[in-house]
CSV table of C-alpha atoms in Angstrom, one decimal:
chain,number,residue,atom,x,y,z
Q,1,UNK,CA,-12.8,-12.6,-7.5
Q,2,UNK,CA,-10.0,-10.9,-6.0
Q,3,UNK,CA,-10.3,-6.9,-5.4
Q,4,UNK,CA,-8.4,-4.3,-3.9
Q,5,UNK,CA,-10.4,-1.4,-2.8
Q,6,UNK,CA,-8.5,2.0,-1.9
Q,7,UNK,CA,-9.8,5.0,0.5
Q,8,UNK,CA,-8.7,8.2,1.9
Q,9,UNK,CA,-6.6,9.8,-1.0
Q,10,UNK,CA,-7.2,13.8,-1.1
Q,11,UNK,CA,-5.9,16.9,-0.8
Q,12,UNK,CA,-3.2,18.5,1.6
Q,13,UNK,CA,-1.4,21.1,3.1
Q,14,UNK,CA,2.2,20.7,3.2
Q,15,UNK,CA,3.2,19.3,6.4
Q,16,UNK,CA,-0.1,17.8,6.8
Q,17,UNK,CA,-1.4,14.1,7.3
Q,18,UNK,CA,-3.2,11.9,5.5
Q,19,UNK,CA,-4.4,8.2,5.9
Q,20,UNK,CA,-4.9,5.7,3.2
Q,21,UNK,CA,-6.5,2.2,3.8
Q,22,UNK,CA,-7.2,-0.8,1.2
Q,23,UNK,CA,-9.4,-3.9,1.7
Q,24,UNK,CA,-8.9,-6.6,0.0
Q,25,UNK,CA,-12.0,-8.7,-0.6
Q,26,UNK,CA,-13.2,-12.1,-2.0
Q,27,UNK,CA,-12.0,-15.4,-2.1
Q,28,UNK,CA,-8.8,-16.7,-1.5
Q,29,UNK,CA,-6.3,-18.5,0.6
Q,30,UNK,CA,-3.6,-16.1,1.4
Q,31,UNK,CA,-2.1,-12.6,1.1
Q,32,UNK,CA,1.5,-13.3,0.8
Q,33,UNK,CA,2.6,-9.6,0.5
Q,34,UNK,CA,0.8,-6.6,0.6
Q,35,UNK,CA,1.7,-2.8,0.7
Q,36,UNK,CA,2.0,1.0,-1.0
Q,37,UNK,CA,3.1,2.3,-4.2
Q,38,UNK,CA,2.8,5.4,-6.1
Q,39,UNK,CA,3.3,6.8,-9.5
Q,40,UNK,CA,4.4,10.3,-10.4
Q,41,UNK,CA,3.3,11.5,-13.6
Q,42,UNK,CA,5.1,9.8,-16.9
Q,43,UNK,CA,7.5,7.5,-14.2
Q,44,UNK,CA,7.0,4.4,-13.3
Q,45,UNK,CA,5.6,3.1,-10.2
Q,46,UNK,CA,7.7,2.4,-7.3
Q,47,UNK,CA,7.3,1.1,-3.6
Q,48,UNK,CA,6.5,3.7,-1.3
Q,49,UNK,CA,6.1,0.4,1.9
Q,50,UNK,CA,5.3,-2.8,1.7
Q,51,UNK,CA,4.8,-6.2,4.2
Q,52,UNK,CA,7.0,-8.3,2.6
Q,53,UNK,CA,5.3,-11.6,4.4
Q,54,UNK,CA,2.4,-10.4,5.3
Q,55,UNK,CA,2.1,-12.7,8.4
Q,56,UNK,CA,5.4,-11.2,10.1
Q,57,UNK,CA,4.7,-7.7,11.6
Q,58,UNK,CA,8.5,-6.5,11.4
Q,59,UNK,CA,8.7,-7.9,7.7
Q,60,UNK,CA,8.3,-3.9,6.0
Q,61,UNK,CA,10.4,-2.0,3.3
Q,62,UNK,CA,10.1,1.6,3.2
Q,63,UNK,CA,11.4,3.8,0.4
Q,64,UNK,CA,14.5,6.0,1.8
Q,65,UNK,CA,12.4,9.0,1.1
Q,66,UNK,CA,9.7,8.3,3.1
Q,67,UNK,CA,11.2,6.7,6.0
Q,68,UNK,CA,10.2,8.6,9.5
Q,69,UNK,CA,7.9,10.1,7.5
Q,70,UNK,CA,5.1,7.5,6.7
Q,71,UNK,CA,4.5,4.6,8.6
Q,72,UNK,CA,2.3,1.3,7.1
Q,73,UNK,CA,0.5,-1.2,9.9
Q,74,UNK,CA,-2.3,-3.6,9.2
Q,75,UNK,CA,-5.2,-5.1,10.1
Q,76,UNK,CA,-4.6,-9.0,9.4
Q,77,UNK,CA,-8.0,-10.1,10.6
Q,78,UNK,CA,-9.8,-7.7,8.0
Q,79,UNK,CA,-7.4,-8.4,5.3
Q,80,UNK,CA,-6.6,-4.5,5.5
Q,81,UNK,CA,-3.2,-2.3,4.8
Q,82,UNK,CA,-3.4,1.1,6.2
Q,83,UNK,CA,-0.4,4.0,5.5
Q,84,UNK,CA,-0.7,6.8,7.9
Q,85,UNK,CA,1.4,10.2,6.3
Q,86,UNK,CA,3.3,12.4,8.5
Q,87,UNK,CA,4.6,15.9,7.5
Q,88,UNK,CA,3.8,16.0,3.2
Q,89,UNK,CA,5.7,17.4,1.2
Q,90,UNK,CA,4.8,18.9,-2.2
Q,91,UNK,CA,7.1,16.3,-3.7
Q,92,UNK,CA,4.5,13.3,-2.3
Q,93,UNK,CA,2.0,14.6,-4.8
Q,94,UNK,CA,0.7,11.2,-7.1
Q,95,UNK,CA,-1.6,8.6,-6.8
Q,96,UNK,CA,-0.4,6.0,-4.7
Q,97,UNK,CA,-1.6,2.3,-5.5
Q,98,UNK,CA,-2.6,-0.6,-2.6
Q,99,UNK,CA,-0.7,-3.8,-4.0
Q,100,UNK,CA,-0.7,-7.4,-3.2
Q,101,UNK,CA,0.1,-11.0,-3.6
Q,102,UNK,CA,-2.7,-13.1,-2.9
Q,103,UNK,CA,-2.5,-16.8,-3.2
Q,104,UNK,CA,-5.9,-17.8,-4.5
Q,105,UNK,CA,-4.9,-21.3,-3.8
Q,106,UNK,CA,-1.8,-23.1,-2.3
Q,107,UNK,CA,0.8,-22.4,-4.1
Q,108,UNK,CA,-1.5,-20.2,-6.9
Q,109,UNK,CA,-0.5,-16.5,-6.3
Q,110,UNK,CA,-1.2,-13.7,-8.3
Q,111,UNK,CA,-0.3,-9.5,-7.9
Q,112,UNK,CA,-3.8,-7.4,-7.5
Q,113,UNK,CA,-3.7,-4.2,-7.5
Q,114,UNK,CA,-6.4,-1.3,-6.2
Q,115,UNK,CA,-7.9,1.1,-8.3
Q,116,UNK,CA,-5.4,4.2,-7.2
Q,117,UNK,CA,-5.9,7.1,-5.1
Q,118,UNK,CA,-4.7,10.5,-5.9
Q,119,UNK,CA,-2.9,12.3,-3.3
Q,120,UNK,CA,-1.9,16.1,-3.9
Q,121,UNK,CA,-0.2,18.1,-1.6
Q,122,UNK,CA,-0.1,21.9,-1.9
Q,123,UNK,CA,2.5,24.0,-0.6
């Protein structure tokens, strides 16, 4: 079984950093994408960054927002997405989601997503 598993969420200071990181573990054959989202409260969820084939380093969307700001890399041998924060703003306050497409088998994918993190930054 596929899972997601989400650290370093937490509390802030405005202009602070924070690092998130996300695992994902079990059995399968591939992780096609992977990346960052978040949720505000009562909106929807929306990319924050994401690999968009997870085998090609330069392959990454950011949001506009958080461009210069945040900056995803990953560890492809330990299946692991990291998103290191720069200079947070009250406005970054939600809990940000790891997702991912994982192939289970060729040509079988399927979108996991972690548990969520809460992030809140105080001004």
């Amino acid at each position: 079984q596929v899972q997601l598993v989400e650290s370093g969420g937490g509390r802030v200071q405005a202009g602070g950093s924070l690092r998130l990181s996300c695992t994902a573990s079990g059995t399968f054959f591939s992780i096609n994408v992977m990346g960052w989202y978040r949720q505000f409260p009562g909106k929807q969820r929306e990319l924050v960054a994401e690999f968009t084939r997870w085998l090609y380093t330069n392959d990454i969307v950011y949001e506009d927002d958080v461009k210069g700001r945040f900056t995803i890399s990953r560890d492809n041998a330990k299946n692991t997405v990291y998103m290191q924060k720069h200079s947070l703003k009250a406005e970054d306050t939600a809990v940000y989601y790891c997702g991912a497409e994982i192939s289970v088998r060729w040509q079988q994918a399927k979108n996991y997503w972690g548990q969520g993190t809460q992030v809140t930054v105080s001004s």
